[in-house]
Coordinates of C-alpha atoms in Angstrom, one line a residue:
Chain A
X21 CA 111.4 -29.4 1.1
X22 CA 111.9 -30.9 -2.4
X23 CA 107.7 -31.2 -3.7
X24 CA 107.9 -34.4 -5.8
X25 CA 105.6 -34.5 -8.5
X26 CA 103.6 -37.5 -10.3
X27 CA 103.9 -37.5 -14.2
X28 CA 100.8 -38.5 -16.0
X29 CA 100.7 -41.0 -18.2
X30 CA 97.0 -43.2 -19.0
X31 CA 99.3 -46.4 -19.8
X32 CA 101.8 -47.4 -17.7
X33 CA 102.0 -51.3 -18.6
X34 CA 104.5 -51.0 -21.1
X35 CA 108.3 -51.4 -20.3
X36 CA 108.8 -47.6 -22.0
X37 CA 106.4 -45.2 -22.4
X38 CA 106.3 -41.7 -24.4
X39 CA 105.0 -38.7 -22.2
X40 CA 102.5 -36.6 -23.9
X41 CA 104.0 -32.9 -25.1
X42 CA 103.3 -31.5 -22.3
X43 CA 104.7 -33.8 -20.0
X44 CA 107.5 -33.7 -21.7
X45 CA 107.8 -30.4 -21.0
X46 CA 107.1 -30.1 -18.0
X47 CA 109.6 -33.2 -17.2
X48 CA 112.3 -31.7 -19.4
X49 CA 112.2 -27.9 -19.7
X50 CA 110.1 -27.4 -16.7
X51 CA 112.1 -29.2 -13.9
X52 CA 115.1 -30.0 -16.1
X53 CA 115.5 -33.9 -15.4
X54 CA 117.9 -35.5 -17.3
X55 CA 118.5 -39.0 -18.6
X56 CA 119.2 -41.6 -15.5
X57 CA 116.6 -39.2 -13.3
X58 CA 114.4 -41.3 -11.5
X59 CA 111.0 -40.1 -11.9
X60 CA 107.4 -41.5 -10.5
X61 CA 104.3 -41.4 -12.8
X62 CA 100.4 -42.8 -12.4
X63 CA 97.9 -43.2 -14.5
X64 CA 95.0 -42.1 -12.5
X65 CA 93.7 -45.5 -12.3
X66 CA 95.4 -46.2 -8.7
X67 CA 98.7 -47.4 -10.7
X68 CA 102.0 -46.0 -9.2
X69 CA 105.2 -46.4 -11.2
X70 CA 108.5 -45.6 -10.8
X71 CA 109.8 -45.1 -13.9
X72 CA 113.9 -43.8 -15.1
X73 CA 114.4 -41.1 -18.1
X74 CA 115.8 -42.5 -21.4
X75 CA 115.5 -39.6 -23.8
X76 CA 115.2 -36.4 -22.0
X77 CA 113.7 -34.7 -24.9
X78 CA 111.1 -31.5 -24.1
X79 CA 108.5 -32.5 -27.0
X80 CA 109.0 -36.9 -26.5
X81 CA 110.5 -37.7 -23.1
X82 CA 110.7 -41.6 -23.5
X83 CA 110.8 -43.5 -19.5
X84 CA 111.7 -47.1 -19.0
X85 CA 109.4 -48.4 -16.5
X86 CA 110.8 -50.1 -13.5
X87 CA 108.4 -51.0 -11.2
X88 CA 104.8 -50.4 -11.1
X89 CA 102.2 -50.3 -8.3
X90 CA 98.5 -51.7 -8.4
X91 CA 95.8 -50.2 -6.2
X92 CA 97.8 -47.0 -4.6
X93 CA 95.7 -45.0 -2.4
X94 CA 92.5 -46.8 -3.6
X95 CA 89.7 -45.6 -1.1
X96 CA 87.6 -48.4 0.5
X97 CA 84.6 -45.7 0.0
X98 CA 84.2 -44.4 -3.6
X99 CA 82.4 -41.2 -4.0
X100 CA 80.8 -40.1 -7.4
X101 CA 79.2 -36.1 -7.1
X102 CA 76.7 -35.3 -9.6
X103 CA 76.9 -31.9 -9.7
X104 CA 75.0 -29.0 -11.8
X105 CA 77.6 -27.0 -13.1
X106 CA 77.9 -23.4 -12.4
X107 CA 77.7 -20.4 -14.8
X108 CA 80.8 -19.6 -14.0
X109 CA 83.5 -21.5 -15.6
X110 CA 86.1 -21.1 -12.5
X111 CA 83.8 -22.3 -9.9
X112 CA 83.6 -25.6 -11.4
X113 CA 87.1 -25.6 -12.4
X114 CA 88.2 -24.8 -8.7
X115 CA 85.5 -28.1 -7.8
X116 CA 87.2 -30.0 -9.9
X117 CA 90.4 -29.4 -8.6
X118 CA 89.5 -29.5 -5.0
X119 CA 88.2 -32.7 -5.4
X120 CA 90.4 -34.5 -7.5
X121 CA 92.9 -33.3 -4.0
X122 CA 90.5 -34.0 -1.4
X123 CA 89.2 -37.1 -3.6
X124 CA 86.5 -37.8 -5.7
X125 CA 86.4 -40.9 -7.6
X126 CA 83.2 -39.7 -10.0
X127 CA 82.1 -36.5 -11.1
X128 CA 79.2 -35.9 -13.2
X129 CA 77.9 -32.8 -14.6
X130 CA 74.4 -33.1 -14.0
X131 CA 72.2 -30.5 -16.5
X132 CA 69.4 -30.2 -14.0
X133 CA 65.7 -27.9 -14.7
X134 CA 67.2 -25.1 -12.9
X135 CA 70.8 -25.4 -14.8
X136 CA 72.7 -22.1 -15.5
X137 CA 75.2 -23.8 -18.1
X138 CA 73.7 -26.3 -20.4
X139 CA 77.9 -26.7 -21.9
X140 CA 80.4 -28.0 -19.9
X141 CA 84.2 -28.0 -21.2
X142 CA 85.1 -31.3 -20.3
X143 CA 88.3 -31.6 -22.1
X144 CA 89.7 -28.3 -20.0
X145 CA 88.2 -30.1 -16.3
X146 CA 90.1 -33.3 -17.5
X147 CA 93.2 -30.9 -17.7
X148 CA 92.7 -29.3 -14.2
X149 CA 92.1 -32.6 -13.1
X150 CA 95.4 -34.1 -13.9
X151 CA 96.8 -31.0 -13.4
X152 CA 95.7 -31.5 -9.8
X153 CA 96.4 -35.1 -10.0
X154 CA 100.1 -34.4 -10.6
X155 CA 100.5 -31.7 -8.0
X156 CA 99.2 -33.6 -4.7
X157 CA 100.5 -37.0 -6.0
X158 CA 97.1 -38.8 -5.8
X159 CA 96.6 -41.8 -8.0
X160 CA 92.9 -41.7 -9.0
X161 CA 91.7 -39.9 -11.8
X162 CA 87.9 -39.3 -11.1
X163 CA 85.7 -40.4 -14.4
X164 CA 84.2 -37.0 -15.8
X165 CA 81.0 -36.8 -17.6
X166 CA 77.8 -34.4 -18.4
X167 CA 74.4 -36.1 -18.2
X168 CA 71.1 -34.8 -17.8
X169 CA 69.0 -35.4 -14.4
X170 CA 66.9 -38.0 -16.2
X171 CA 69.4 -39.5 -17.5
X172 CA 71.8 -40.1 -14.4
X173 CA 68.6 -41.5 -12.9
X174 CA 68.8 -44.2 -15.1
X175 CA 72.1 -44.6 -15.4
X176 CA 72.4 -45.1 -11.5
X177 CA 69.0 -47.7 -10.7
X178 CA 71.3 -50.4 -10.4
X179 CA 74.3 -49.9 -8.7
X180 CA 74.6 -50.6 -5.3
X181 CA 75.2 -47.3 -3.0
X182 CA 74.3 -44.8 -0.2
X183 CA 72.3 -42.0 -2.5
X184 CA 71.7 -38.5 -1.3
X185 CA 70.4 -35.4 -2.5
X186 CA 71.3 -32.2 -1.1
X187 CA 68.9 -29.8 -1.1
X188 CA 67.7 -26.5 1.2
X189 CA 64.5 -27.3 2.9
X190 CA 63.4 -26.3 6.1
X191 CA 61.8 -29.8 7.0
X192 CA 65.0 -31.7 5.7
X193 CA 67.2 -32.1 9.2
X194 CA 69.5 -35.3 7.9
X195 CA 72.8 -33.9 7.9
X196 CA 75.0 -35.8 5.5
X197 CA 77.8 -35.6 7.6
X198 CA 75.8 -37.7 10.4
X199 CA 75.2 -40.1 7.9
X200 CA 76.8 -44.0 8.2
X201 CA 77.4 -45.2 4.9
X202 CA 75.9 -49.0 4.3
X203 CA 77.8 -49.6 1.2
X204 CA 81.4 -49.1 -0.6
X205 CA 79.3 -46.4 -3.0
X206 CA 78.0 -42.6 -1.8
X207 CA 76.3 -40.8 -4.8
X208 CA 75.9 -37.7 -3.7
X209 CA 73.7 -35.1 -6.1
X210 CA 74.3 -31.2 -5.7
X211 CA 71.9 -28.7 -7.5
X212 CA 71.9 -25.3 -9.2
X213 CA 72.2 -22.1 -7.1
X214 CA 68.3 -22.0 -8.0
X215 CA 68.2 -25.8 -6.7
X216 CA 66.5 -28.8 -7.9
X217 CA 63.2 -28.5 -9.2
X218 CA 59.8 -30.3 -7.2
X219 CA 60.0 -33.0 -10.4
X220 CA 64.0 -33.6 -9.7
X221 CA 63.2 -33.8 -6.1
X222 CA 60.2 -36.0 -6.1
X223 CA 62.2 -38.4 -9.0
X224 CA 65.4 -38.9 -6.8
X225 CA 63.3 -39.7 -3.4
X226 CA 61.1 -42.4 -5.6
X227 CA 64.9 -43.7 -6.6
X228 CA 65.7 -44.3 -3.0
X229 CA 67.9 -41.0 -2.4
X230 CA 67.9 -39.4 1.1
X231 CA 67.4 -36.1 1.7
X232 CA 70.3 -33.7 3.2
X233 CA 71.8 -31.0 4.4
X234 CA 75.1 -30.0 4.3
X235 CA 76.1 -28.1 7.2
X236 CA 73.5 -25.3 8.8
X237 CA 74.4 -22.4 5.6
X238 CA 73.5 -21.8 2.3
X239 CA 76.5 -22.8 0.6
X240 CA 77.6 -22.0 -3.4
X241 CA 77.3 -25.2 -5.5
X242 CA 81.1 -25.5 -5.9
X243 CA 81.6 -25.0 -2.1
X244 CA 79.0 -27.8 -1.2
X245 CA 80.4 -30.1 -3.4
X246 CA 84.1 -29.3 -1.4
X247 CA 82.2 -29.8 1.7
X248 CA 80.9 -33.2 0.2
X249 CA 84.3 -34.5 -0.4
X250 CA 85.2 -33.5 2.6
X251 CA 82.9 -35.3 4.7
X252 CA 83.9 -39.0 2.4
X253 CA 87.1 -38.2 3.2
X254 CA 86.8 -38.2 6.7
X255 CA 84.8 -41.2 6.5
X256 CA 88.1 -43.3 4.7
X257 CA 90.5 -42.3 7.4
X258 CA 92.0 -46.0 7.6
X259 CA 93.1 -45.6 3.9
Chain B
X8 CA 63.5 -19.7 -6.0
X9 CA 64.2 -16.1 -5.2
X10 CA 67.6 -15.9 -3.2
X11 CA 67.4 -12.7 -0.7
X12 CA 70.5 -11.2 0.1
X13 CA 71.7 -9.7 3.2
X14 CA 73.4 -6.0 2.4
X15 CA 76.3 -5.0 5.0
X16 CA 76.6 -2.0 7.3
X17 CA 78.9 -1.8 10.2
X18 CA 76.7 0.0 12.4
X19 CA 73.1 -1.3 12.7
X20 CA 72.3 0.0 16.1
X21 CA 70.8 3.3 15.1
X22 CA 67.2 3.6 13.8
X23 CA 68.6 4.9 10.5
X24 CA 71.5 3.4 8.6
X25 CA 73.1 5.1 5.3
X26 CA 74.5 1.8 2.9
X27 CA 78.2 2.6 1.9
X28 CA 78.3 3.3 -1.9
X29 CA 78.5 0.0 -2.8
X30 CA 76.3 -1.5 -1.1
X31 CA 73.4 1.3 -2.4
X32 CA 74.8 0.6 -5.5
X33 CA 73.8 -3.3 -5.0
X34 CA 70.6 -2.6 -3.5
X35 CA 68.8 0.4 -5.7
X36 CA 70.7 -0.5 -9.1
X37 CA 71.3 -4.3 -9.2
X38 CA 68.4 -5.9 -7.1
X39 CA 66.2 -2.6 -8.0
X40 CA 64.9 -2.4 -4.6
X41 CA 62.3 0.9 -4.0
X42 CA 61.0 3.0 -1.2
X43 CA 58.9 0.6 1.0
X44 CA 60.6 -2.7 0.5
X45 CA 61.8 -4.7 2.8
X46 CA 65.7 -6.1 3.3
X47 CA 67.8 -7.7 5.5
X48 CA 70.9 -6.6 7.1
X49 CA 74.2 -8.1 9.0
X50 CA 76.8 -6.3 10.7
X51 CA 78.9 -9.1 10.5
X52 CA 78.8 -9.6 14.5
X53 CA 75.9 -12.2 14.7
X54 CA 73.5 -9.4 13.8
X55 CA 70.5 -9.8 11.7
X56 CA 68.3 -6.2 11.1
X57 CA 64.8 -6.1 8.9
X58 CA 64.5 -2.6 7.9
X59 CA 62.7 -0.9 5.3
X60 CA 64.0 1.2 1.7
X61 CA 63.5 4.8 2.9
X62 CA 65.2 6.5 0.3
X63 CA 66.1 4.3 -2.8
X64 CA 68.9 6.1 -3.8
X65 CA 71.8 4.0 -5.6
X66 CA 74.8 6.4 -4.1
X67 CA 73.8 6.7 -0.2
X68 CA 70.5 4.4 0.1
X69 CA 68.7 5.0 3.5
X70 CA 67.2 1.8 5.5
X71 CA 65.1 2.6 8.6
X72 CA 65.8 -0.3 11.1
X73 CA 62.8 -1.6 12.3
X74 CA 64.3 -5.3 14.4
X75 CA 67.5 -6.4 15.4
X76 CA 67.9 -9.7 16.1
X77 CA 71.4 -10.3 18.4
X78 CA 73.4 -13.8 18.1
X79 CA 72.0 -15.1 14.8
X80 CA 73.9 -18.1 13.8
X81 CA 76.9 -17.8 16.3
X82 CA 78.4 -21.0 16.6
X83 CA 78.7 -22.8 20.0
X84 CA 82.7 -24.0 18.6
X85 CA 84.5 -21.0 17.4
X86 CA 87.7 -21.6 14.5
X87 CA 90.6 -19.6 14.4
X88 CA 92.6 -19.9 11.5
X89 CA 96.0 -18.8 10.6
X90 CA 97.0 -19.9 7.0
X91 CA 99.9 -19.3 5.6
X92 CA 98.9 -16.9 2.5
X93 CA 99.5 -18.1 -1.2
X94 CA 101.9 -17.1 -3.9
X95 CA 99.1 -17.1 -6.3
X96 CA 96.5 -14.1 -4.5
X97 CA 93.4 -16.0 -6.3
X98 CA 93.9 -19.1 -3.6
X99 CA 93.8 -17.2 -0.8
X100 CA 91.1 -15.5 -1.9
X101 CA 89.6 -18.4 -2.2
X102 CA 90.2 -19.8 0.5
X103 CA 88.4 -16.7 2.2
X104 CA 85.5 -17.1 0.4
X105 CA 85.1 -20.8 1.0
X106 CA 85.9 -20.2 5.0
X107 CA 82.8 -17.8 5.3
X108 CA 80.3 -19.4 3.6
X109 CA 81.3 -22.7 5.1
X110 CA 82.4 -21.2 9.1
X111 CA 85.4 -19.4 10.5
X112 CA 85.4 -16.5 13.3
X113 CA 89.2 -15.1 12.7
X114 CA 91.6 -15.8 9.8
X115 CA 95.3 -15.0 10.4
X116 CA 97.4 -14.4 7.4
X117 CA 100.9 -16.3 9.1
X118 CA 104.3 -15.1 7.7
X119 CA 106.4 -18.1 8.0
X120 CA 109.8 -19.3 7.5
X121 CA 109.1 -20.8 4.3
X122 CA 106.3 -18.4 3.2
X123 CA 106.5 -17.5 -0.4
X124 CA 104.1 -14.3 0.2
X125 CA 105.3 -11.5 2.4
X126 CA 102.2 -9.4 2.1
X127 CA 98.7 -9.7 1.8
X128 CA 96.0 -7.4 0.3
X129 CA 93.6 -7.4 3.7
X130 CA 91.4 -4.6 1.8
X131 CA 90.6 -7.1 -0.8
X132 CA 90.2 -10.1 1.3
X133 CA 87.8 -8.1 3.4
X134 CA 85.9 -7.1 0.3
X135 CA 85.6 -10.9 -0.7
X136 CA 84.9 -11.7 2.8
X137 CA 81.7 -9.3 2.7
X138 CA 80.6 -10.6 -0.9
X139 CA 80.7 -13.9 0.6
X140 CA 78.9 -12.9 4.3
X141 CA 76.1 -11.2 2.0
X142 CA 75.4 -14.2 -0.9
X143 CA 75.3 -16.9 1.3
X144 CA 73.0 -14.9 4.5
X145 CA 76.0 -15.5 6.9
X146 CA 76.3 -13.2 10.0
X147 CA 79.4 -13.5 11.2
X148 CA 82.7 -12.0 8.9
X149 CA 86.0 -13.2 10.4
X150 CA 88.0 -10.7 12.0
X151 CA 91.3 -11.0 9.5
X152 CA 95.0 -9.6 10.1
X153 CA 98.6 -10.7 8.9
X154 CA 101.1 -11.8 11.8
X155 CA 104.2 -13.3 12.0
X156 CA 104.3 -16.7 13.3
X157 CA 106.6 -16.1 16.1
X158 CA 104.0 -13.5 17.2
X159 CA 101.1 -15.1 16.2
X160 CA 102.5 -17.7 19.3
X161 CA 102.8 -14.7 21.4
X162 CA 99.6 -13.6 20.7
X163 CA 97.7 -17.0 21.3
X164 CA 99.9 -17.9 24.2
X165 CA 96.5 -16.9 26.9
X166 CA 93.5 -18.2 25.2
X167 CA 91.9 -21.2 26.6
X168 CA 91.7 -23.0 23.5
X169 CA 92.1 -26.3 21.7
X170 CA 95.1 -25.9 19.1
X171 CA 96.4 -27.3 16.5
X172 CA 99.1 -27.2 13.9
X173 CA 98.8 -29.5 10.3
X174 CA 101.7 -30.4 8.9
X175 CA 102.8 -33.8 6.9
X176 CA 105.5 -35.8 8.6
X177 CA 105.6 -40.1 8.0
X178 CA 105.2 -40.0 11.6
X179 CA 102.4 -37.7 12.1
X180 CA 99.2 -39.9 12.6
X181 CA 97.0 -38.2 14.4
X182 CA 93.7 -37.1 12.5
X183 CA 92.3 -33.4 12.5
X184 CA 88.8 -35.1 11.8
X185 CA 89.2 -37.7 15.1
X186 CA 89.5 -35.2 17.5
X187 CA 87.4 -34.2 20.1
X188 CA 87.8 -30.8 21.3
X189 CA 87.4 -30.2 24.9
X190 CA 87.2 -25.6 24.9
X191 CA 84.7 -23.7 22.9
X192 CA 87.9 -22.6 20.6
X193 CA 89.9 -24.6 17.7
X194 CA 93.1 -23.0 16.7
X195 CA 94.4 -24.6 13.3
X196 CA 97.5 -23.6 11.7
X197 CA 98.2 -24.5 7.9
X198 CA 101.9 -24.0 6.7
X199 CA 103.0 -22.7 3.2
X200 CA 103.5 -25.4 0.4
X201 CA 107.2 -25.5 1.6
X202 CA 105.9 -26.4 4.9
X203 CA 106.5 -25.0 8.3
X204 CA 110.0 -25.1 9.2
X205 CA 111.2 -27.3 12.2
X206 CA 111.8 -24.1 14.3
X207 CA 108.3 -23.3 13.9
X208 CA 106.9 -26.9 14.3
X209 CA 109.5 -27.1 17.8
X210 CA 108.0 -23.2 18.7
X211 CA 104.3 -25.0 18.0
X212 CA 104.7 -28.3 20.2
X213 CA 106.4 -26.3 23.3
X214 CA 102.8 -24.1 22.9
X215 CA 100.6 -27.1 23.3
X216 CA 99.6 -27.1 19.6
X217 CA 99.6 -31.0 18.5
X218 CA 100.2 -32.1 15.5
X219 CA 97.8 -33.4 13.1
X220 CA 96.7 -35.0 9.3
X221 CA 94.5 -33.5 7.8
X222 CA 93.3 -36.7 5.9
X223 CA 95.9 -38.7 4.5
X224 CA 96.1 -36.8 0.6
X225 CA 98.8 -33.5 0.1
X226 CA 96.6 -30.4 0.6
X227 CA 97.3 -27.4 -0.9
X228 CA 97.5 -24.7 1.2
X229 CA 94.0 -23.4 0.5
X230 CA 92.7 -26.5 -0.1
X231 CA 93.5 -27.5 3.5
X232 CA 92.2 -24.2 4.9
X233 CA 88.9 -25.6 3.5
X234 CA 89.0 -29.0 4.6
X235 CA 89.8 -27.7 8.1
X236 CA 86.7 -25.8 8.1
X237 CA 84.8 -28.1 6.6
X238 CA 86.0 -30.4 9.7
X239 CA 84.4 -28.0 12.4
X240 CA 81.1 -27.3 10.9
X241 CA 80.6 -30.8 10.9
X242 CA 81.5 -30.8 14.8
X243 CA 78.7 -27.7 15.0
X244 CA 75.7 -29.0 13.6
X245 CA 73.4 -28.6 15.9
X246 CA 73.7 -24.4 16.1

């Protein structure tokens, strides 16, 4: 089985279109297309194009597009994860990449009280995520930030959305995975391995967020935040 | 928030139990643990043991059990998984991780038609396995063995059991996540990124295995190992 591949390109609503370096490598050295190769791009805003190589070059491949696509596999359920980032760098790389497959349309990297990495490297995540992007041919390109606690609060108070926090607590029974979504939004907030502190706690209930578990086990923060996707996604099986 | 640990031995049925030299290692060096305290145990078959540090020492640490507590977090729905293994080890290993911490009683390693890994380093995966059992106070470690796929049929062919095998085909609609299962045992079977081959899929259907999405995004292999048991736990939350 031939494994087509997306290209990445953030603007696709120009009749030709120059593919980053390493696009172009990929494109041209990589899997060796050639000019008249038909060739499908996005640009992780839910745009699908189909697209035809002009100049193969490996540095510069120029595409005329043909044909582009609005609102490709857009979810009727959005999902944004604010999650604490974990010491390790790979954990949150592998989170990144899982969701970005499993989808994710949000993910913020919340610096909680209990936080093991106050720095994030943002610009490598946006590279696994496209990376990821590419390779499972998903058109959505979740938003990536770092925010404090506090500060995603704020941020948040007015949208419209389903909010939980998941946190281990032996009088918190809601499991998220029983949960029916009201609205088109889940915000979903997953701590530190040392967990949210009583003051993050206490601030997110006061801002409406419902307390849950995920699952019966103490997961790692990168694995509850697969399990969070997980759960969205088989809540947007009519997509 | 102090996160206790279980430490690992085989064999908790005898009043005294010597820790392998890792796992002494782990308890007297790393966590610093002295004569007199107190620690929890798994055997990794649904046994939980509180015993006591009788001699702290960091090469062959001696616990005196003092209670054993039998069917600790078994699972009412058992998950059988046989995953095609990765070309790139770190996935799989992943994938291992993941599958403990989130639920899964037997992982078969599947060498299929189109597998691009013809062998798999159990010795490793069971060391993950255990890492994974022991952070995240799990008591049940999957039994794990490589099979071919031809005799992982053969193998399966007399177990009462609900079965399953995901693969992507346009005319494929039916939803891992939408079913109910009707036996106390899900069989899922994930193909390699070249998919299982129509040999294998025809072998599959004649077996009673029926064929299902697994959400409506490309998975990679490991990635849909994950979301698969991410599926069941969410069909087991009331163990």
């Amino acid at each position: 089985m031939i494994f087509n591949q997306y290209f990445y390109h953030p603007d696709l609503l120009n009749p030709l279109v120059t593919l980053s370096a390493e696009e172009s490598e990929h494109c041209c050295r990589a899997l060796r297309h050639r000019e008249g190769d038909e060739v499908l791009l996005t640009d992780g805003r839910g745009r699908e194009a189909a697209a035809v190589v002009v100049t193969a070059n490996p540095k510069a491949c120029v595409l005329e597009i043909r044909e582009v696509r609005e609102d490709v596999g857009t979810r009727p359920l959005q999902l944004h994860v604010a999650i604490a980032p974990t010491k390790n760098a790979d954990r949150i790389e592998w989170f990144v990449e899982k969701g970005v497959e499993i989808g994710v349309e949000a993910i913020t990297f919340l610096i909680c009280d209990h936080s093991e990495r106050p720095r994030v490297n943002l610009e490598r995540l946006r590279r696994v995520a496209v990376s990821a992007l590419k390779q499972c041919q998903t058109t959505w390109l979740p938003t990536m930030e770092v925010c404090s606690f506090q500060d995603f609060m704020e941020q948040q108070r007015e949208w419209v959305a389903d909010r939980y926090i998941a946190w281990c607590d032996d009088h918190n029974q809601r499991q998220f995975a029983a949960e029916r979504f009201s609205t088109d939004r889940v915000i979903l907030l997953i701590g530190p391995e040392g967990d949210f502190s009583e003051k993050e706690i206490a601030a997110a209930r006061n801002a409406g967020y419902k307390e849950v578990k995920l699952g019966n086990r103490r997961l790692r923060t990168e694995t509850a935040g697969v399990y969070g996707c997980t759960v969205v996604a088989t809540k947007t099986l009519n997509t």
